[in-house]
PDB file of N, CA and C in Angstrom:
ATOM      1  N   UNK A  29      17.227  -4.604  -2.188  1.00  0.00           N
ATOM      2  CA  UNK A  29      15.984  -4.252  -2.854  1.00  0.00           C
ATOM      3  C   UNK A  29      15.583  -2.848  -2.427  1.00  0.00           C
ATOM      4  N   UNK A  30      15.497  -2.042  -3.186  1.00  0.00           N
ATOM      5  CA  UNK A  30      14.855  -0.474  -3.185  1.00  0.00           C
ATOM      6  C   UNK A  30      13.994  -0.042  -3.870  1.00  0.00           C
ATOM      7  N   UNK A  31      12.353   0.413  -3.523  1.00  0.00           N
ATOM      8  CA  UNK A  31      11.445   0.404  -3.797  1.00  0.00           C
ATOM      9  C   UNK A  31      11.522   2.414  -4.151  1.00  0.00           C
ATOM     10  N   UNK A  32      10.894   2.294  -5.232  1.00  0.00           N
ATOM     11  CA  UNK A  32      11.115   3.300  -5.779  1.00  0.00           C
ATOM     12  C   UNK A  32       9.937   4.404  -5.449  1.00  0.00           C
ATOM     13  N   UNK A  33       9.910   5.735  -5.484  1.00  0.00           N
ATOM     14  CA  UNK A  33       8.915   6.950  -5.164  1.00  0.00           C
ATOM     15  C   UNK A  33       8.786   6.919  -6.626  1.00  0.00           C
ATOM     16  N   UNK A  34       7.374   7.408  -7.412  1.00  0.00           N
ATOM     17  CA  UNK A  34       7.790   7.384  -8.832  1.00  0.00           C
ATOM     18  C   UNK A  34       7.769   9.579  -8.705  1.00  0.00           C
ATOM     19  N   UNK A  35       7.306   9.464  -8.013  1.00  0.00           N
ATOM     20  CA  UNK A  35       7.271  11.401  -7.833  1.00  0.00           C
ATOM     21  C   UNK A  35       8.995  12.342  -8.182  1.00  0.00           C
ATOM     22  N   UNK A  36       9.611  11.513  -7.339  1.00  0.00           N
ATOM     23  CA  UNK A  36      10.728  12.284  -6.543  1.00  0.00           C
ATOM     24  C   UNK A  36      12.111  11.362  -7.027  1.00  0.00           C
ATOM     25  N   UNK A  37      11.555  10.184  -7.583  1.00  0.00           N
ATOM     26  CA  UNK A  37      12.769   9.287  -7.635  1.00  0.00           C
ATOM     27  C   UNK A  37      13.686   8.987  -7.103  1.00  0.00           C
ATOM     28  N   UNK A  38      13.273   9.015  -5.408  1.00  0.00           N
ATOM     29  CA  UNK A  38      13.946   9.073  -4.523  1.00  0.00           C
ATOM     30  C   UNK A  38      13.905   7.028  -4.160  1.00  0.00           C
ATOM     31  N   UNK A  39      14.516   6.003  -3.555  1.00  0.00           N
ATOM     32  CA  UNK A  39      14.370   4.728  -2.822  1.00  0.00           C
ATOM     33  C   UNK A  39      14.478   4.224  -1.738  1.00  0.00           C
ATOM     34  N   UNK A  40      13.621   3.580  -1.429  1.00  0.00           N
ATOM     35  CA  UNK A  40      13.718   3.204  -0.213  1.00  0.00           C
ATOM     36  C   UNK A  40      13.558   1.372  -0.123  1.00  0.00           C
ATOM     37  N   UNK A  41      14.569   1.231   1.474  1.00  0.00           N
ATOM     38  CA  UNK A  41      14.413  -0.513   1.760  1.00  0.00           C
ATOM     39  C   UNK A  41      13.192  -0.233   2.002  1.00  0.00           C
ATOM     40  N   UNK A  42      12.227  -1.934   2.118  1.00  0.00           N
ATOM     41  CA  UNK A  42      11.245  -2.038   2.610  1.00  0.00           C
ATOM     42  C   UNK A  42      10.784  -1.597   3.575  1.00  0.00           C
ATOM     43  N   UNK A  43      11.669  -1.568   4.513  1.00  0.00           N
ATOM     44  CA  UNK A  43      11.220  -1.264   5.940  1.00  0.00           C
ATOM     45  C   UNK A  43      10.498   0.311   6.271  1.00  0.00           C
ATOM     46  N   UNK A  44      11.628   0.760   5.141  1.00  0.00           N
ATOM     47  CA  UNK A  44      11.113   2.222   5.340  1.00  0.00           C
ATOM     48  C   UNK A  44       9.980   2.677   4.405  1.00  0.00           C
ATOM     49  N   UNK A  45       9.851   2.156   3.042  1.00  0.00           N
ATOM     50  CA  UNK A  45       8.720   2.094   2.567  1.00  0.00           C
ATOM     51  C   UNK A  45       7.415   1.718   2.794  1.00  0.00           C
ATOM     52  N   UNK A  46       7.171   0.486   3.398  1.00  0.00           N
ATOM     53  CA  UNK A  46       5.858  -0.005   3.954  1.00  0.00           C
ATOM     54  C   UNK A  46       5.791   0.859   5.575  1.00  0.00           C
ATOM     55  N   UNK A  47       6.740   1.544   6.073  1.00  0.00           N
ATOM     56  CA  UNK A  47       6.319   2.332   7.250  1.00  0.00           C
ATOM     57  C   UNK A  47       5.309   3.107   7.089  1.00  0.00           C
ATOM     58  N   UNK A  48       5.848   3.590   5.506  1.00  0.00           N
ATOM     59  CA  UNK A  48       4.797   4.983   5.270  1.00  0.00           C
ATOM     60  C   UNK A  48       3.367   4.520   4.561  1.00  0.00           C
ATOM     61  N   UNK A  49       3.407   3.461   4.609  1.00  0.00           N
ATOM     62  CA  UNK A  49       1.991   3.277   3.914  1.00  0.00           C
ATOM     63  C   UNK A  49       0.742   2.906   5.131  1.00  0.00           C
ATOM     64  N   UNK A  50      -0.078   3.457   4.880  1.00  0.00           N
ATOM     65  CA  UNK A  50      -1.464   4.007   5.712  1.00  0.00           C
ATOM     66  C   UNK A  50      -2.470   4.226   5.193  1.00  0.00           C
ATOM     67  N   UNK A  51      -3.982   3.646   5.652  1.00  0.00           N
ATOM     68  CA  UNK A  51      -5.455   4.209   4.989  1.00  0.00           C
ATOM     69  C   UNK A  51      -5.359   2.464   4.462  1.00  0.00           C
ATOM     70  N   UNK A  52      -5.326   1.304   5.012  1.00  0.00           N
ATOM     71  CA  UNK A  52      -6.118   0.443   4.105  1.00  0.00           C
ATOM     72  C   UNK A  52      -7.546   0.764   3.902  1.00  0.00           C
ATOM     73  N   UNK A  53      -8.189   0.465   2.152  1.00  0.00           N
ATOM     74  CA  UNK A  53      -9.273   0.537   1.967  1.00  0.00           C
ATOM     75  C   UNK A  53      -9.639  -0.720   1.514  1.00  0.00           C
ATOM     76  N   UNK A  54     -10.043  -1.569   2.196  1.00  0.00           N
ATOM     77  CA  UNK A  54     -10.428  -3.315   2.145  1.00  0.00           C
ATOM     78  C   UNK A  54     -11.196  -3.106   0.993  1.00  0.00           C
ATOM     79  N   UNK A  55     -12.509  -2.498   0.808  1.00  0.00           N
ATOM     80  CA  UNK A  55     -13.072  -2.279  -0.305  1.00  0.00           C
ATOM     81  C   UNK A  55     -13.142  -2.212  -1.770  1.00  0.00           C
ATOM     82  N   UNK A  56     -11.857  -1.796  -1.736  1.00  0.00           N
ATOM     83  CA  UNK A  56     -10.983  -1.476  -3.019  1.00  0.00           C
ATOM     84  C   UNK A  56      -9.956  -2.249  -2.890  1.00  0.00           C
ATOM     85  N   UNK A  57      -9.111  -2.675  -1.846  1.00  0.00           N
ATOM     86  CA  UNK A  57      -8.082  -3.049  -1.926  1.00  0.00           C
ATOM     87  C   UNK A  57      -7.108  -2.513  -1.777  1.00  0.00           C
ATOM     88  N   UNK A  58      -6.673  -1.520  -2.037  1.00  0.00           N
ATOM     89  CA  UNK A  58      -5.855  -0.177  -2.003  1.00  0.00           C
ATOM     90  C   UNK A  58      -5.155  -0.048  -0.703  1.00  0.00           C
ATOM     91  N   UNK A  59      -3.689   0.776  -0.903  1.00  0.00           N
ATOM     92  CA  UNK A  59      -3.081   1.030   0.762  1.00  0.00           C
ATOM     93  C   UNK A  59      -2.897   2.581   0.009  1.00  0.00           C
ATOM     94  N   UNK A  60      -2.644   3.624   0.601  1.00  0.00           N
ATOM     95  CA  UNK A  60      -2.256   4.580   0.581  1.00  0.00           C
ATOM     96  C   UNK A  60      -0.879   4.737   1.130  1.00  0.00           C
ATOM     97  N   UNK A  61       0.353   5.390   0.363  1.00  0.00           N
ATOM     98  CA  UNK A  61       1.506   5.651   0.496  1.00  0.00           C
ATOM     99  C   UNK A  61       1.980   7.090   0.353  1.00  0.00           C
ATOM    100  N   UNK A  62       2.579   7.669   1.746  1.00  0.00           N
ATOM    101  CA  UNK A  62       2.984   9.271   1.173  1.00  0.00           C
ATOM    102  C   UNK A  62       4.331   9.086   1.622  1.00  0.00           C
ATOM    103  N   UNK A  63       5.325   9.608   0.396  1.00  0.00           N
ATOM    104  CA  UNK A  63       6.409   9.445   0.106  1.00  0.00           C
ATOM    105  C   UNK A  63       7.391  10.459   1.709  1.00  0.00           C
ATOM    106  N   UNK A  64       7.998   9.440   2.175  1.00  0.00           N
ATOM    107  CA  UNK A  64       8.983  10.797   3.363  1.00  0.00           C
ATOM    108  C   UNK A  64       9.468  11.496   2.759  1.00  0.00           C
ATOM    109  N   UNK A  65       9.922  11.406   1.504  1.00  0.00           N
ATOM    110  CA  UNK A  65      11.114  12.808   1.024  1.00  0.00           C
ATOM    111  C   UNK A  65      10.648  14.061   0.407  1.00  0.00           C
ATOM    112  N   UNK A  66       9.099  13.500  -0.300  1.00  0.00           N
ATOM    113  CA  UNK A  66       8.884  14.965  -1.077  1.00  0.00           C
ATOM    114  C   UNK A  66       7.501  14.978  -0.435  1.00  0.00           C
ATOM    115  N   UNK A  67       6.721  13.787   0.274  1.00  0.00           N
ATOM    116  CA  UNK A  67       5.489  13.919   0.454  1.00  0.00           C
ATOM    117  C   UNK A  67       4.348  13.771  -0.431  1.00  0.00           C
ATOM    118  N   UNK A  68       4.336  13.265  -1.516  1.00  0.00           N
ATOM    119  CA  UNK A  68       3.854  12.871  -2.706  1.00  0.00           C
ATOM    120  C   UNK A  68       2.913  11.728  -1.926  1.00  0.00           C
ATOM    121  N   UNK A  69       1.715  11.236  -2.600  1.00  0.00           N
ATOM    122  CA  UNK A  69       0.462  10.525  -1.928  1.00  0.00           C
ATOM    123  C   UNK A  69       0.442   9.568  -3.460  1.00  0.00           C
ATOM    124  N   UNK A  70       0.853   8.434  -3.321  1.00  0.00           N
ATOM    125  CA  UNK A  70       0.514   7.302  -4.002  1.00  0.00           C
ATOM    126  C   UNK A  70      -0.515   6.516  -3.773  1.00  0.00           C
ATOM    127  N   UNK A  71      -0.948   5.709  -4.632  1.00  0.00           N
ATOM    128  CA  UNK A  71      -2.220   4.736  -4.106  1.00  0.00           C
ATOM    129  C   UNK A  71      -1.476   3.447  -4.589  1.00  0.00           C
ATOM    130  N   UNK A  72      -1.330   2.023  -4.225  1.00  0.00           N
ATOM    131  CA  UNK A  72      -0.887   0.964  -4.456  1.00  0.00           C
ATOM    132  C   UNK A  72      -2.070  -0.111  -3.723  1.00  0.00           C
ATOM    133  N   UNK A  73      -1.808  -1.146  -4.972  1.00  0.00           N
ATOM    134  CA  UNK A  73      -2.640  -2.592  -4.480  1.00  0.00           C
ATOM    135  C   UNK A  73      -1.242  -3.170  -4.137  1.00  0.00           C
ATOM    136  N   UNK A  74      -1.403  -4.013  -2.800  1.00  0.00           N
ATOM    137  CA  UNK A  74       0.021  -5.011  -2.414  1.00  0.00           C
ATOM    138  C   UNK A  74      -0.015  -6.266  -2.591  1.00  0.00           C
ATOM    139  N   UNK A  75       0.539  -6.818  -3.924  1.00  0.00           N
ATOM    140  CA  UNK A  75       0.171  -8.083  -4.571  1.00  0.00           C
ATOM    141  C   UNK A  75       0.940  -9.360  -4.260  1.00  0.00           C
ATOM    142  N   UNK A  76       0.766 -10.447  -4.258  1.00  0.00           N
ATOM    143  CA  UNK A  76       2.110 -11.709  -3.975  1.00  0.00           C
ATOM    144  C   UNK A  76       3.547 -11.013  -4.776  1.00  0.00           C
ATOM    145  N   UNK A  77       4.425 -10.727  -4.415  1.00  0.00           N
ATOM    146  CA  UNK A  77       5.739 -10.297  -5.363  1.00  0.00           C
ATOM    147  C   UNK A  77       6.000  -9.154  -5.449  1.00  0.00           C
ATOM    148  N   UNK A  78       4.483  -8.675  -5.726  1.00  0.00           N
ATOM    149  CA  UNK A  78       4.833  -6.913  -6.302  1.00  0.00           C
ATOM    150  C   UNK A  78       3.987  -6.311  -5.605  1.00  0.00           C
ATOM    151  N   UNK A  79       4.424  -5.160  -5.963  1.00  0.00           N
ATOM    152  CA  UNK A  79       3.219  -3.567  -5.985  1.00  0.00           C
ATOM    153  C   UNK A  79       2.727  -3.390  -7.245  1.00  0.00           C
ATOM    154  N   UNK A  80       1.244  -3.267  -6.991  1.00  0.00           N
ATOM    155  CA  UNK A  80       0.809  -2.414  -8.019  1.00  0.00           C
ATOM    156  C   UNK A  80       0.379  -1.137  -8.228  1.00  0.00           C
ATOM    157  N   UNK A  81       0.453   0.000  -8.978  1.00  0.00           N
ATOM    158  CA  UNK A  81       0.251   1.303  -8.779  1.00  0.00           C
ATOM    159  C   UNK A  81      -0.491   1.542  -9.860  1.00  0.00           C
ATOM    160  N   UNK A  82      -1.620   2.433  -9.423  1.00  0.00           N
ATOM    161  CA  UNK A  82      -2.611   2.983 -10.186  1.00  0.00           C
ATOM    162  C   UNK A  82      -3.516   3.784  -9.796  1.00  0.00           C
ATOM    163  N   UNK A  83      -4.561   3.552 -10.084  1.00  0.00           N
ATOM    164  CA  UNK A  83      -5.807   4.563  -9.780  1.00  0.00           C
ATOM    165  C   UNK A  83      -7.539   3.673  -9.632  1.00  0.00           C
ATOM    166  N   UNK A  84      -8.152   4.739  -8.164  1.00  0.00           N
ATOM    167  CA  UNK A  84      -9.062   4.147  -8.333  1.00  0.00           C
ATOM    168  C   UNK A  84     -10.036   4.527  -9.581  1.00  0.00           C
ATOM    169  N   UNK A  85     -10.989   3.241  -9.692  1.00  0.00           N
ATOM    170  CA  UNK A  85     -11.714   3.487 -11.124  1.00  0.00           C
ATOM    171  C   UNK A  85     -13.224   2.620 -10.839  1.00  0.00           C
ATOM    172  N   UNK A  86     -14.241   3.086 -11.264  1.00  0.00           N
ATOM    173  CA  UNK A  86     -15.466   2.622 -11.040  1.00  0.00           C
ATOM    174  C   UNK A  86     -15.851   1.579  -9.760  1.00  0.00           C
ATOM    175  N   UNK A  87     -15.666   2.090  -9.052  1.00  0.00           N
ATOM    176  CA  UNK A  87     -15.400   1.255  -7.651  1.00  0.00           C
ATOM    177  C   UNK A  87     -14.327   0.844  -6.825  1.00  0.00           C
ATOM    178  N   UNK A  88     -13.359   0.379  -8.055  1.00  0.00           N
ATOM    179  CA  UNK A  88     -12.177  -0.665  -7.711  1.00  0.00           C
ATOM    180  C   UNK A  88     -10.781  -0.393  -8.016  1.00  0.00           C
ATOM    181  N   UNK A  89      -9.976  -0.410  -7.941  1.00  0.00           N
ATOM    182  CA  UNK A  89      -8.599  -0.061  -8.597  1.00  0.00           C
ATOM    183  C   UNK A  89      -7.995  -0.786  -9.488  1.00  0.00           C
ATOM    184  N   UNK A  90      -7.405   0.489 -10.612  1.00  0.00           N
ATOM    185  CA  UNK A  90      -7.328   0.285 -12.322  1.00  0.00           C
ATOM    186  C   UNK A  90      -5.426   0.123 -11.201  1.00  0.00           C
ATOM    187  N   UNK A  91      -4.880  -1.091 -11.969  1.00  0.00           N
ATOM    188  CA  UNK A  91      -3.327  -1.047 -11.576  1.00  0.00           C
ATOM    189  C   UNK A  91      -2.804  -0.735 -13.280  1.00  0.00           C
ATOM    190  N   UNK A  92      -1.633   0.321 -12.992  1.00  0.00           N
ATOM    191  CA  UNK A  92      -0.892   0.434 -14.384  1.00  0.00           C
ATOM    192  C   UNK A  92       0.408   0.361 -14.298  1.00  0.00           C
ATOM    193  N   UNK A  93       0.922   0.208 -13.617  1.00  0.00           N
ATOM    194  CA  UNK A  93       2.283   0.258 -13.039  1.00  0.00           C
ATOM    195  C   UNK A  93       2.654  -0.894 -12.140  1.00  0.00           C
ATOM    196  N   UNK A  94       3.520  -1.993 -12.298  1.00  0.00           N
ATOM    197  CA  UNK A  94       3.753  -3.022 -11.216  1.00  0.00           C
ATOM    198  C   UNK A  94       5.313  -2.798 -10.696  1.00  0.00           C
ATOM    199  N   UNK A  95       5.672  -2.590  -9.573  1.00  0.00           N
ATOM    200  CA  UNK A  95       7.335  -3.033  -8.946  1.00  0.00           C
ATOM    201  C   UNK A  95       6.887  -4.174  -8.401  1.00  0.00           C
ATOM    202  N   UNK A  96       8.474  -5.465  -9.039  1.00  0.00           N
ATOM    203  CA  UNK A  96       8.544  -6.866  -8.739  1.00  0.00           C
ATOM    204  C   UNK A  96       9.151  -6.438  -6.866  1.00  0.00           C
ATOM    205  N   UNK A  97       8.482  -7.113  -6.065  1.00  0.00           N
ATOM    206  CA  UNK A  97       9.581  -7.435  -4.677  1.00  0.00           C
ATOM    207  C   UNK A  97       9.173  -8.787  -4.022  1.00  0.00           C
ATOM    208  N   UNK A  98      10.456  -9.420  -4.928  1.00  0.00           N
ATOM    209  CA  UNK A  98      10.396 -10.682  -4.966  1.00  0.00           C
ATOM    210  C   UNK A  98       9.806 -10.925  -3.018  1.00  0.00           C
ATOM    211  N   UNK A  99       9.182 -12.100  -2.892  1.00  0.00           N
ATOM    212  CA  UNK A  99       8.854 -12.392  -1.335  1.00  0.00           C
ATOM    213  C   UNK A  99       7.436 -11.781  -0.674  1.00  0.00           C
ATOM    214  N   UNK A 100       7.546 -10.556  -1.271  1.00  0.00           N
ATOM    215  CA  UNK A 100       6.259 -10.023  -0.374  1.00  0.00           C
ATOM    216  C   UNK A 100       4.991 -10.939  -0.700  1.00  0.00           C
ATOM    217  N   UNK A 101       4.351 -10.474   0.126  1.00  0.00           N
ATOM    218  CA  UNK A 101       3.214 -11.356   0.505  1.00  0.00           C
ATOM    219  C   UNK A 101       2.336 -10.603   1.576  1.00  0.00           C
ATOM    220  N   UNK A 102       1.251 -10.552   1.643  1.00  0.00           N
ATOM    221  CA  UNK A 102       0.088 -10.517   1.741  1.00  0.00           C
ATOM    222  C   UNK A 102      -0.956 -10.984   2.415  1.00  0.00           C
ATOM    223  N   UNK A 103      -1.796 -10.460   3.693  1.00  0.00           N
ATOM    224  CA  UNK A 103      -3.182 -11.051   4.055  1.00  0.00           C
ATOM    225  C   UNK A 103      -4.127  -9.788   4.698  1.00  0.00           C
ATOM    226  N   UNK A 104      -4.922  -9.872   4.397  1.00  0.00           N
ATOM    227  CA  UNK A 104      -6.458  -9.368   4.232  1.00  0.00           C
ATOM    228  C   UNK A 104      -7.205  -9.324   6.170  1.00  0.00           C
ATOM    229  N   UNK A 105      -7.100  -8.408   6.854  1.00  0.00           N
ATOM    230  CA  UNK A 105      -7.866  -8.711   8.304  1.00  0.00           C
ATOM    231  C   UNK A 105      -8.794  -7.863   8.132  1.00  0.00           C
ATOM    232  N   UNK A 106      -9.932  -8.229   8.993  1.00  0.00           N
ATOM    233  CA  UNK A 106     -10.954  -7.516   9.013  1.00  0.00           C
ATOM    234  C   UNK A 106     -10.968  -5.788   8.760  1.00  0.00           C
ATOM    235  N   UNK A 107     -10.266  -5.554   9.752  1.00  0.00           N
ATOM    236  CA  UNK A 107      -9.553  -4.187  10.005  1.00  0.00           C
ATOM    237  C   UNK A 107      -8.106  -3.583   9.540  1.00  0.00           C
ATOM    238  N   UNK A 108      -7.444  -4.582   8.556  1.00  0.00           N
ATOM    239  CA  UNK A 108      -6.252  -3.910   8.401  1.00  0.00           C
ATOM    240  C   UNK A 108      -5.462  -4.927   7.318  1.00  0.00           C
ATOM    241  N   UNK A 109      -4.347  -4.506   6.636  1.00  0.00           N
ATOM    242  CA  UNK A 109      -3.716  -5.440   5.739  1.00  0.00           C
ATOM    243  C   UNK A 109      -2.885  -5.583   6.604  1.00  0.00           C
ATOM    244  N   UNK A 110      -2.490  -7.099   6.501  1.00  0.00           N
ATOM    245  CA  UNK A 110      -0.832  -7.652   7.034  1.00  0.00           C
ATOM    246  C   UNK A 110       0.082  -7.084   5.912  1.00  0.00           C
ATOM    247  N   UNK A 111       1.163  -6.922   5.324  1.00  0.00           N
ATOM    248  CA  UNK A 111       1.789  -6.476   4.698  1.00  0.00           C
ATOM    249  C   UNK A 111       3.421  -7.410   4.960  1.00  0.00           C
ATOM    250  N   UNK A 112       4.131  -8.753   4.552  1.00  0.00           N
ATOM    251  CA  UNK A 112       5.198  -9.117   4.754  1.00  0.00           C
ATOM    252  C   UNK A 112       6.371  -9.417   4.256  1.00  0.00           C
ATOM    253  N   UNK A 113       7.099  -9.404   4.394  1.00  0.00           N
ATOM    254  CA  UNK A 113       8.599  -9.724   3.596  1.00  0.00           C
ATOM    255  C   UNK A 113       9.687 -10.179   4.732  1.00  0.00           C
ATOM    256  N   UNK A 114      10.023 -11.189   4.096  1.00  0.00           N
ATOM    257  CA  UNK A 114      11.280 -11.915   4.847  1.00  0.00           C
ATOM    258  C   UNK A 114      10.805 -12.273   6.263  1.00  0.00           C
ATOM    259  N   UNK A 115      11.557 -11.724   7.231  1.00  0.00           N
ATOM    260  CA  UNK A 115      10.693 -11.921   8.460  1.00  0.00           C
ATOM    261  C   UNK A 115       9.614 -10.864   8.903  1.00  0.00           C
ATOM    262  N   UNK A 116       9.831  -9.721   8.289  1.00  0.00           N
ATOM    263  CA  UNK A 116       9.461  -8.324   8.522  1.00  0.00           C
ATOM    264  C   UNK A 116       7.525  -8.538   8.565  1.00  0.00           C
ATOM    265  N   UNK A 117       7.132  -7.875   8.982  1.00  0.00           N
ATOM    266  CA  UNK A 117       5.181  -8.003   9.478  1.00  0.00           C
ATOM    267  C   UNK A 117       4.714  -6.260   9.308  1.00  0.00           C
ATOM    268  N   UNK A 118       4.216  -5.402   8.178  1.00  0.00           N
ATOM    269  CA  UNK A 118       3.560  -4.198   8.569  1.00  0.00           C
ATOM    270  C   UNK A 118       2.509  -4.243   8.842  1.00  0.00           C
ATOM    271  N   UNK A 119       1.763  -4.003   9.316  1.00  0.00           N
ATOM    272  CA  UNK A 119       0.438  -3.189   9.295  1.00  0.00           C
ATOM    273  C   UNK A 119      -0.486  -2.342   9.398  1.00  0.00           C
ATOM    274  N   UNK A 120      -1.164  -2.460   8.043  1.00  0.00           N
ATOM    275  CA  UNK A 120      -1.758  -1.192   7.620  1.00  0.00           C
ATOM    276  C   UNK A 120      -3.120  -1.250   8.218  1.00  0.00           C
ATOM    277  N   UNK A 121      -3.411   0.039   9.042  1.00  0.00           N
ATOM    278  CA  UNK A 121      -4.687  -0.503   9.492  1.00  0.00           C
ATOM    279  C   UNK A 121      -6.259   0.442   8.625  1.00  0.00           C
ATOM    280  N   UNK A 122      -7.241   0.369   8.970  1.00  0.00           N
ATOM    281  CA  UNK A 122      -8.362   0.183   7.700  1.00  0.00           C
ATOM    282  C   UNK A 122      -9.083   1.754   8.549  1.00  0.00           C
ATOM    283  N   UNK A 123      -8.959   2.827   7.990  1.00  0.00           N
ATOM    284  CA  UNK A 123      -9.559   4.408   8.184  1.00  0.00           C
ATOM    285  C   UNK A 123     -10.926   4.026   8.551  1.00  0.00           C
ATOM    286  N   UNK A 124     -11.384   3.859   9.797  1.00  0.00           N
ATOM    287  CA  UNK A 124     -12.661   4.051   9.809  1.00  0.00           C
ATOM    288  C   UNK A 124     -13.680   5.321   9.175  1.00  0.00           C
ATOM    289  N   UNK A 125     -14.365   4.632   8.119  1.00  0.00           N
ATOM    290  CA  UNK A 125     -15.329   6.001   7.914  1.00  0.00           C
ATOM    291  C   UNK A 125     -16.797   6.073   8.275  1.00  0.00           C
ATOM    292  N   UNK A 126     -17.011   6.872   7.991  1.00  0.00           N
ATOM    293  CA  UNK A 126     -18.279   7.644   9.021  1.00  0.00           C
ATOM    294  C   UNK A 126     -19.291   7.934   7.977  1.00  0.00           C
ATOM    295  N   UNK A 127     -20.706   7.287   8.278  1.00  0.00           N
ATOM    296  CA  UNK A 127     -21.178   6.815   7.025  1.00  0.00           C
ATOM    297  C   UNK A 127     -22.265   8.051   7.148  1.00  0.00           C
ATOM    298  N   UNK A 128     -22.548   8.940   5.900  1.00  0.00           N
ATOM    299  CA  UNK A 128     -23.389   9.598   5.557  1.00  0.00           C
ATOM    300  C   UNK A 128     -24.849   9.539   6.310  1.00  0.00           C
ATOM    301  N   UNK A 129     -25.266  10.401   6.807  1.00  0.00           N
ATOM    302  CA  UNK A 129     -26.555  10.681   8.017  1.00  0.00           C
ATOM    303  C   UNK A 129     -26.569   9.538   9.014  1.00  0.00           C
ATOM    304  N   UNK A 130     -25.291   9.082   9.399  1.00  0.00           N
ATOM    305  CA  UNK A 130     -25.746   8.051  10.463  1.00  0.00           C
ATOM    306  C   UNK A 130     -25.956   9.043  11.966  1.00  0.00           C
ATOM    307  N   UNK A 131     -26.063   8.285  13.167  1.00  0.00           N
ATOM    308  CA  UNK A 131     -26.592   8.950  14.218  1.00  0.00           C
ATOM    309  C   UNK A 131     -26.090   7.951  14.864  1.00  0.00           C
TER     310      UNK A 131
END
């Protein structure tokens, strides 16, 4: 299974693909992905099976694009997405942000 860059059309196994993904935004749902070969910045929702790729949109993320990977799977932590396949465990952990005039 080789998960595709749609930038560079370059592939990668899982292992090396979900390395590069970083910035969960629980909020949205969203992981942020920047490609190792050309450096290209994707946004993906990580769904039971697939990826979805798209854009955020009035709050939430518009998916327009799905890659099937059969197995993956998915869970939600306070602070971070689990991200899994086969035996494999990533995790993406959640950008703390820094909220407008706090003190």
């Amino acid at each position: 299974m080789l998960i595709p860059c749609f930038a560079c059309e370059s592939r990668f196994r899982p292992d090396e693909y979900f390395r590069a993904c970083h910035d969960y935004n629980r909020g949205r749902d969203m992981v942020a992905w920047t490609c190792p070969r050309c450096g290209n910045r994707d946004e993906l929702r990580v769904l039971p099976g697939e990826l979805g790729f798209g854009y955020p949109k009035h709050g939430g993320f518009d998916v327009s694009d799905r890659v099937r990977v059969p197995g993956l799977q998915r869970r939600r932590q306070d602070l971070r997405l689990d991200i899994s396949l086969d035996e494999e465990v990533w995790r993406v952990p959640t950008r703390v942000r820094q909220l407008t005039g706090a003190r």
